[in-house]
Amino acid sequence: GAVVSQHPSWVICKSGTSVKIECRSLDFQATTMFWYRQFPKQSLMLMATSNEGSKATYEQGVEKDKFLINHASLTLSTLTVTSAHPEDSSFYICSAPGQREEQFFGPGTRLTVL
Amino acid sequence: AQSVAQPEDQVNVAEGNPLTVKCTYSVSGNPYLFWYVQYPNRGLQFLLKYITGDNLVKGSYGFEAEFNKSQTSFHLKKPSALVSDSALYFCAVSGTALIFGKGTTLSVSS
């Protein structure tokens, strides 16, 4: 099946710094990718839809200036958490759609903000 | 709006016994339904999906799910649970992106 990678798999940063997370589709092209956020033992909450060549679409309540999304190519989307704070600590997961409604998920990135 | 509900936060079952993880859905039109499993600090692994066709869908690792339109349910089942099945299970419905249920923790005891 199709593979989606994320980098880094985990990151620890100081409060106030910015962190970039990459999501790549390794063997297929994705004009759309999705970014989710997951708190411990909770569900995945859709943050935004990343669109290649255009602006991302953010879900209600998600700060677009804080969570910058760039879909630079047909295989790469990046999520930058700007001026990170401890409450931004979470597990961030991306996905890319395949055929027949299926989604392929990355392995996730654990962000810890000190 | 499309949504799925997982009424149980946790399901406990003994190894070798059958297991069921419940999911109900609310969609307009034909539902595209999915089950995913997540192990600690890992991404999601696809188990199975229902798009159309047979109501009984067979998936990975011996899991299956039955689509029941009259009850708007899509329960995940396995005839004989393994300790290694212990994980967090998500039911999801397809919209533009996937919309997930809150998840059910499955604990299989030896």
Coordinates of C-alpha atoms in Angstrom, one line a residue:
Chain A
G1 CA 0.0 0.0 0.0
A2 CA 0.9 3.7 -0.2
V3 CA 3.3 5.0 2.4
V4 CA 3.2 8.4 4.2
S5 CA 6.2 9.4 6.2
Q6 CA 6.5 12.1 8.9
H7 CA 9.6 13.9 10.1
P8 CA 10.6 14.2 12.8
S9 CA 8.9 11.4 14.8
W10 CA 9.4 13.3 18.0
V11 CA 10.6 16.8 18.9
I12 CA 11.2 18.7 22.1
C13 CA 11.4 22.5 22.0
K14 CA 11.5 25.4 24.2
S15 CA 8.4 27.6 24.6
G16 CA 8.4 30.4 22.1
T17 CA 10.3 28.6 19.4
S18 CA 8.8 27.3 16.1
V19 CA 8.8 23.7 15.0
K20 CA 8.3 22.4 11.5
I21 CA 6.8 18.9 10.8
E22 CA 7.0 17.4 7.4
C23 CA 4.6 15.0 5.8
R24 CA 5.6 13.1 2.7
S25 CA 3.8 10.7 0.4
L26 CA 6.5 8.4 -0.6
D27 CA 5.2 6.5 -3.6
F28 CA 2.2 8.5 -4.8
Q29 CA 1.1 12.1 -5.3
A30 CA -1.2 13.9 -3.1
T31 CA -2.8 17.2 -4.0
T32 CA -4.5 17.1 -0.7
M33 CA -3.2 16.2 2.7
F34 CA -4.9 16.4 6.1
W35 CA -3.4 17.3 9.5
Y36 CA -4.8 15.9 12.7
R37 CA -4.0 16.5 16.3
Q38 CA -4.4 13.9 19.0
F39 CA -4.3 14.4 22.8
P40 CA -3.4 11.4 24.9
K41 CA -6.0 8.6 24.8
Q42 CA -8.3 10.9 22.8
S43 CA -9.5 11.0 19.3
L44 CA -8.0 12.5 16.2
M45 CA -9.2 16.0 15.6
L46 CA -8.9 17.4 12.1
M47 CA -7.0 20.6 12.1
A48 CA -6.7 21.6 8.5
T49 CA -6.7 20.4 4.9
S50 CA -3.5 21.1 3.0
N51 CA -4.0 21.9 -0.7
E52 CA -1.1 21.8 -3.2
G53 CA -0.7 25.2 -4.8
S54 CA -3.3 27.0 -2.7
K55 CA -4.1 28.0 0.9
A56 CA -4.9 25.5 3.5
T57 CA -8.4 25.2 4.8
Y58 CA -8.6 25.3 8.6
E59 CA -11.2 23.8 10.8
Q60 CA -13.1 26.0 13.2
G61 CA -11.2 27.0 16.2
V62 CA -7.7 26.3 14.7
E63 CA -5.5 29.4 14.6
K64 CA -4.1 29.6 11.0
D65 CA -1.4 32.0 12.1
K66 CA -0.2 29.6 14.7
F67 CA -0.3 26.5 12.7
L68 CA 1.2 27.4 9.3
I69 CA 0.6 24.9 6.6
N70 CA 2.5 24.8 3.3
H71 CA 1.8 22.2 0.6
A72 CA 5.0 22.8 -1.4
S73 CA 4.7 19.9 -3.9
L74 CA 2.6 17.0 -4.8
T75 CA 4.4 14.9 -2.2
L76 CA 5.2 17.3 0.6
S77 CA 3.1 19.2 3.2
T78 CA 4.6 20.9 6.2
L79 CA 3.0 22.1 9.4
T80 CA 4.9 24.8 11.3
V81 CA 3.8 25.4 14.9
T82 CA 4.8 29.0 15.5
S83 CA 5.7 30.4 18.9
A84 CA 5.0 27.1 20.5
H85 CA 3.7 26.9 24.0
P86 CA 3.2 23.9 26.4
E87 CA -0.5 23.6 25.5
D88 CA 0.6 22.9 21.9
S89 CA 2.2 19.7 23.1
S90 CA 0.4 16.9 21.3
F91 CA 0.7 14.1 18.7
Y92 CA 0.3 15.4 15.2
I93 CA -0.6 13.1 12.4
C94 CA -1.0 13.7 8.7
S95 CA -2.8 11.7 6.1
A96 CA -3.1 11.6 2.4
P97 CA -6.1 10.2 0.4
G98 CA -5.8 7.2 -1.8
Q99 CA -8.3 5.6 -4.0
R100 CA -11.8 4.6 -2.9
E101 CA -12.0 6.9 0.0
E102 CA -9.1 5.4 1.8
Q103 CA -6.7 7.5 3.8
F104 CA -3.0 6.7 4.4
F105 CA -1.7 8.0 7.7
G106 CA 1.8 9.0 8.7
P107 CA 3.3 7.5 11.8
G108 CA 2.8 10.8 13.7
T109 CA 5.0 13.4 15.4
R110 CA 5.2 13.8 19.1
L111 CA 5.7 17.4 20.0
T112 CA 6.7 18.4 23.5
V113 CA 7.0 22.1 24.4
L114 CA 8.9 22.8 27.6
Chain B
A1 CA -23.0 16.6 9.4
Q2 CA -21.4 13.2 9.4
S3 CA -20.4 11.6 12.6
V4 CA -19.6 8.3 14.3
A5 CA -20.1 7.3 17.9
Q6 CA -18.2 4.7 19.9
P7 CA -20.3 4.3 23.0
E8 CA -17.7 2.4 25.0
D9 CA -14.5 3.9 26.3
Q10 CA -13.1 0.5 27.1
V11 CA -13.7 -3.1 26.3
N12 CA -12.2 -5.9 28.3
V13 CA -12.1 -9.4 27.1
A14 CA -10.2 -12.6 27.9
E15 CA -7.8 -14.1 25.4
G16 CA -9.6 -16.6 23.2
N17 CA -13.0 -15.0 23.6
P18 CA -14.9 -13.2 20.9
L19 CA -14.7 -9.4 21.0
T20 CA -17.0 -6.7 19.7
V21 CA -16.2 -3.0 19.5
K22 CA -19.2 -0.9 18.8
C23 CA -19.7 1.9 16.4
T24 CA -22.8 3.7 15.1
Y25 CA -22.9 6.3 12.4
S26 CA -24.9 9.3 11.3
V27 CA -24.5 10.3 7.7
S28 CA -26.4 11.7 4.8
G29 CA -26.3 9.5 1.8
N30 CA -24.3 6.3 1.5
P31 CA -21.7 5.9 4.3
Y32 CA -18.1 5.1 3.7
L33 CA -17.0 3.5 7.0
F34 CA -13.6 2.5 8.4
W35 CA -11.9 0.9 11.3
Y36 CA -8.3 1.8 12.3
V37 CA -6.2 0.6 15.2
Q38 CA -3.5 2.6 17.0
Y39 CA -0.8 1.2 19.2
P40 CA 0.9 3.5 21.8
N41 CA 2.8 6.4 20.3
R42 CA 2.2 5.1 16.8
G43 CA 0.2 6.2 13.8
L44 CA -3.0 4.6 12.6
Q45 CA -3.2 1.2 11.0
F46 CA -6.0 0.5 8.6
L47 CA -8.1 -2.6 9.5
L48 CA -11.0 -2.6 7.1
K49 CA -13.6 -0.5 5.3
Y50 CA -17.1 -0.6 4.0
I51 CA -17.8 1.2 0.7
T52 CA -20.5 -0.9 -0.9
G53 CA -21.3 -4.6 -1.4
D54 CA -21.4 -7.3 1.2
N55 CA -22.5 -6.2 4.7
L56 CA -19.8 -8.4 6.3
V57 CA -16.4 -6.9 5.7
K58 CA -13.3 -8.9 6.4
G59 CA -10.1 -7.1 7.2
S60 CA -6.6 -7.3 8.6
Y61 CA -5.5 -9.5 11.6
G62 CA -8.7 -11.6 11.6
F63 CA -11.0 -8.6 12.2
E64 CA -14.3 -8.2 10.5
A65 CA -17.1 -5.7 10.7
E66 CA -20.8 -5.9 9.9
F67 CA -22.5 -3.0 8.2
N68 CA -26.1 -2.7 9.5
K69 CA -28.1 -0.1 7.7
S70 CA -31.3 -0.4 9.7
Q71 CA -29.4 0.0 13.0
T72 CA -26.8 2.5 11.5
S73 CA -24.1 0.4 13.0
F74 CA -20.7 -0.9 12.0
H75 CA -19.4 -3.0 14.8
L76 CA -15.9 -4.4 14.8
K77 CA -15.6 -8.1 15.7
K78 CA -13.1 -10.9 16.0
P79 CA -13.9 -14.5 16.9
S80 CA -11.0 -15.1 19.2
A81 CA -9.1 -12.2 20.8
L82 CA -5.3 -12.1 21.3
V83 CA -3.4 -10.2 23.9
S84 CA -1.6 -8.5 21.1
D85 CA -5.0 -7.0 19.9
S86 CA -4.9 -4.7 22.9
A87 CA -4.9 -1.2 21.5
L88 CA -7.0 1.9 20.8
Y89 CA -9.6 1.4 18.0
F90 CA -11.2 4.1 16.0
C91 CA -14.3 4.0 13.8
A92 CA -14.4 6.6 11.1
V93 CA -16.6 7.9 8.4
S94 CA -15.4 9.5 5.2
G95 CA -16.2 13.1 4.5
T96 CA -13.6 15.4 2.9
A97 CA -11.3 14.0 5.5
L98 CA -12.0 11.2 7.9
I99 CA -14.2 11.9 10.9
F100 CA -13.2 9.8 13.8
G101 CA -15.1 8.4 16.8
K102 CA -13.6 9.1 20.2
G103 CA -11.9 5.7 20.2
T104 CA -12.3 2.5 22.3
T105 CA -9.5 1.0 24.3
L106 CA -9.5 -2.8 23.9
S107 CA -7.8 -4.7 26.7
V108 CA -7.3 -8.4 26.2
S109 CA -6.2 -10.3 29.3
S110 CA -4.3 -13.6 29.2

